[in-house]
């Protein structure tokens, strides 16, 4: 019986770890044209830093309730999209699409 007592003792910690690990929301970013560099950060705190997440199309997970995202278009121009804000709270997934304008 000591084994079961040990399990019940650590069960709340195991459940909490499982819940926290599953709280990240998958975000898929696409663009026209493809190949744009994707940058993302949490929204709501000035301390969040921009992170490179890959080139479109790309899917990544974020642990935030809201995000800010922009893409830098391929090529030497260095142009980028407007920063977009999206709320992710209670969302199963997020799909973002950026279109390059002239």
PDB file of C-alpha atoms in Angstrom:
ATOM      1  CA  UNK A   1       0.000   0.000   0.000  1.00  0.00           C
ATOM      2  CA  UNK A   2       2.846   2.544   0.386  1.00  0.00           C
ATOM      3  CA  UNK A   3       3.036   2.752  -3.412  1.00  0.00           C
ATOM      4  CA  UNK A   4      -0.556   3.992  -3.669  1.00  0.00           C
ATOM      5  CA  UNK A   5       0.019   6.497  -0.882  1.00  0.00           C
ATOM      6  CA  UNK A   6       2.999   7.832  -2.806  1.00  0.00           C
ATOM      7  CA  UNK A   7       0.963   8.164  -5.992  1.00  0.00           C
ATOM      8  CA  UNK A   8      -1.849  10.036  -4.223  1.00  0.00           C
ATOM      9  CA  UNK A   9       0.695  12.296  -2.595  1.00  0.00           C
ATOM     10  CA  UNK A  10       2.169  13.401  -5.926  1.00  0.00           C
ATOM     11  CA  UNK A  11      -1.008  13.206  -8.009  1.00  0.00           C
ATOM     12  CA  UNK A  12      -1.796  16.951  -7.719  1.00  0.00           C
ATOM     13  CA  UNK A  13       1.715  17.821  -8.935  1.00  0.00           C
ATOM     14  CA  UNK A  14       1.451  15.404 -11.837  1.00  0.00           C
ATOM     15  CA  UNK A  15      -1.939  16.830 -12.850  1.00  0.00           C
ATOM     16  CA  UNK A  16      -0.663  20.404 -12.593  1.00  0.00           C
ATOM     17  CA  UNK A  17       2.380  19.607 -14.748  1.00  0.00           C
ATOM     18  CA  UNK A  18       0.145  17.942 -17.333  1.00  0.00           C
ATOM     19  CA  UNK A  19      -2.207  20.922 -17.461  1.00  0.00           C
ATOM     20  CA  UNK A  20       0.600  23.452 -17.763  1.00  0.00           C
ATOM     21  CA  UNK A  21       2.302  21.476 -20.515  1.00  0.00           C
ATOM     22  CA  UNK A  22      -0.946  21.352 -22.486  1.00  0.00           C
ATOM     23  CA  UNK A  23      -1.704  25.076 -22.256  1.00  0.00           C
ATOM     24  CA  UNK A  24       0.355  26.098 -25.277  1.00  0.00           C
ATOM     25  CA  UNK A  25      -1.647  27.076 -28.360  1.00  0.00           C
ATOM     26  CA  UNK A  26      -0.435  26.005 -31.816  1.00  0.00           C
ATOM     27  CA  UNK A  27      -0.149  28.943 -34.216  1.00  0.00           C
ATOM     28  CA  UNK A  28       0.125  28.449 -37.992  1.00  0.00           C
ATOM     29  CA  UNK A  29       1.397  31.394 -40.026  1.00  0.00           C
ATOM     30  CA  UNK A  30       1.163  31.541 -43.816  1.00  0.00           C
ATOM     31  CA  UNK A  31       1.895  34.341 -46.246  1.00  0.00           C
ATOM     32  CA  UNK A  32       1.649  35.415 -49.859  1.00  0.00           C
ATOM     33  CA  UNK A  33       4.373  35.155 -51.062  1.00  0.00           C
ATOM     34  CA  UNK A  34       5.706  32.249 -49.006  1.00  0.00           C
ATOM     35  CA  UNK A  35       9.096  32.354 -47.321  1.00  0.00           C
ATOM     36  CA  UNK A  36       8.534  35.382 -45.093  1.00  0.00           C
ATOM     37  CA  UNK A  37      10.351  35.388 -41.742  1.00  0.00           C
ATOM     38  CA  UNK A  38       7.889  35.162 -38.828  1.00  0.00           C
ATOM     39  CA  UNK A  39       8.450  37.042 -35.557  1.00  0.00           C
ATOM     40  CA  UNK A  40       6.213  36.658 -32.523  1.00  0.00           C
ATOM     41  CA  UNK A  41       6.028  37.737 -28.881  1.00  0.00           C
ATOM     42  CA  UNK A  42       3.555  37.629 -26.042  1.00  0.00           C
ATOM     43  CA  UNK A  43       1.228  40.585 -25.778  1.00  0.00           C
ATOM     44  CA  UNK A  44       0.488  42.473 -22.586  1.00  0.00           C
ATOM     45  CA  UNK A  45       3.937  42.964 -21.067  1.00  0.00           C
ATOM     46  CA  UNK A  46       6.699  45.251 -22.339  1.00  0.00           C
ATOM     47  CA  UNK A  47       9.317  42.672 -21.302  1.00  0.00           C
ATOM     48  CA  UNK A  48       8.277  40.155 -23.969  1.00  0.00           C
ATOM     49  CA  UNK A  49      10.921  39.991 -26.708  1.00  0.00           C
ATOM     50  CA  UNK A  50      10.452  39.286 -30.401  1.00  0.00           C
ATOM     51  CA  UNK A  51      11.412  35.710 -31.337  1.00  0.00           C
ATOM     52  CA  UNK A  52      12.103  34.375 -34.813  1.00  0.00           C
ATOM     53  CA  UNK A  53       9.763  31.398 -35.346  1.00  0.00           C
ATOM     54  CA  UNK A  54      10.732  30.278 -38.862  1.00  0.00           C
ATOM     55  CA  UNK A  55       9.776  31.034 -42.451  1.00  0.00           C
ATOM     56  CA  UNK A  56       6.242  30.699 -43.759  1.00  0.00           C
ATOM     57  CA  UNK A  57       4.484  28.360 -43.798  1.00  0.00           C
ATOM     58  CA  UNK A  58       5.332  27.576 -40.156  1.00  0.00           C
ATOM     59  CA  UNK A  59       3.543  26.175 -37.095  1.00  0.00           C
ATOM     60  CA  UNK A  60       4.742  26.737 -33.535  1.00  0.00           C
ATOM     61  CA  UNK A  61       3.294  26.669 -30.015  1.00  0.00           C
ATOM     62  CA  UNK A  62       3.029  29.681 -27.728  1.00  0.00           C
ATOM     63  CA  UNK A  63       2.140  29.690 -24.016  1.00  0.00           C
ATOM     64  CA  UNK A  64       0.587  33.180 -24.081  1.00  0.00           C
ATOM     65  CA  UNK A  65      -3.053  34.335 -23.883  1.00  0.00           C
ATOM     66  CA  UNK A  66      -2.403  36.935 -26.588  1.00  0.00           C
ATOM     67  CA  UNK A  67       0.363  37.425 -29.146  1.00  0.00           C
ATOM     68  CA  UNK A  68       1.773  40.042 -31.458  1.00  0.00           C
ATOM     69  CA  UNK A  69       3.075  38.801 -34.806  1.00  0.00           C
ATOM     70  CA  UNK A  70       4.662  40.293 -37.908  1.00  0.00           C
ATOM     71  CA  UNK A  71       6.469  38.935 -40.957  1.00  0.00           C
ATOM     72  CA  UNK A  72       9.495  40.271 -42.799  1.00  0.00           C
ATOM     73  CA  UNK A  73       9.095  39.768 -46.517  1.00  0.00           C
ATOM     74  CA  UNK A  74      11.738  37.816 -48.454  1.00  0.00           C
ATOM     75  CA  UNK A  75      14.219  39.775 -50.513  1.00  0.00           C
ATOM     76  CA  UNK A  76      16.719  42.517 -49.913  1.00  0.00           C
ATOM     77  CA  UNK A  77      14.137  45.239 -49.278  1.00  0.00           C
ATOM     78  CA  UNK A  78      13.750  44.375 -45.577  1.00  0.00           C
ATOM     79  CA  UNK A  79      10.079  45.355 -45.673  1.00  0.00           C
ATOM     80  CA  UNK A  80       7.783  43.966 -43.041  1.00  0.00           C
ATOM     81  CA  UNK A  81       4.078  43.692 -42.372  1.00  0.00           C
ATOM     82  CA  UNK A  82       2.110  45.596 -39.789  1.00  0.00           C
ATOM     83  CA  UNK A  83       2.186  44.089 -36.297  1.00  0.00           C
ATOM     84  CA  UNK A  84      -0.948  42.081 -35.735  1.00  0.00           C
ATOM     85  CA  UNK A  85      -2.463  41.272 -32.329  1.00  0.00           C
ATOM     86  CA  UNK A  86      -4.452  38.103 -31.704  1.00  0.00           C
ATOM     87  CA  UNK A  87      -6.101  36.725 -28.573  1.00  0.00           C
ATOM     88  CA  UNK A  88      -5.520  33.008 -28.000  1.00  0.00           C
ATOM     89  CA  UNK A  89      -7.340  32.428 -24.715  1.00  0.00           C
ATOM     90  CA  UNK A  90      -9.613  29.361 -25.006  1.00  0.00           C
ATOM     91  CA  UNK A  91      -8.583  28.822 -28.655  1.00  0.00           C
ATOM     92  CA  UNK A  92      -7.611  25.321 -29.817  1.00  0.00           C
ATOM     93  CA  UNK A  93      -5.406  26.756 -32.562  1.00  0.00           C
ATOM     94  CA  UNK A  94      -4.722  29.985 -34.434  1.00  0.00           C
ATOM     95  CA  UNK A  95      -4.227  30.468 -38.173  1.00  0.00           C
ATOM     96  CA  UNK A  96      -2.702  33.743 -39.333  1.00  0.00           C
ATOM     97  CA  UNK A  97      -2.219  34.826 -42.943  1.00  0.00           C
ATOM     98  CA  UNK A  98      -0.211  37.825 -44.156  1.00  0.00           C
ATOM     99  CA  UNK A  99      -0.386  39.300 -47.669  1.00  0.00           C
ATOM    100  CA  UNK A 100       2.378  41.499 -49.050  1.00  0.00           C
ATOM    101  CA  UNK A 101       1.117  44.801 -50.401  1.00  0.00           C
ATOM    102  CA  UNK A 102       3.060  46.958 -52.815  1.00  0.00           C
TER     103      UNK A 102
END
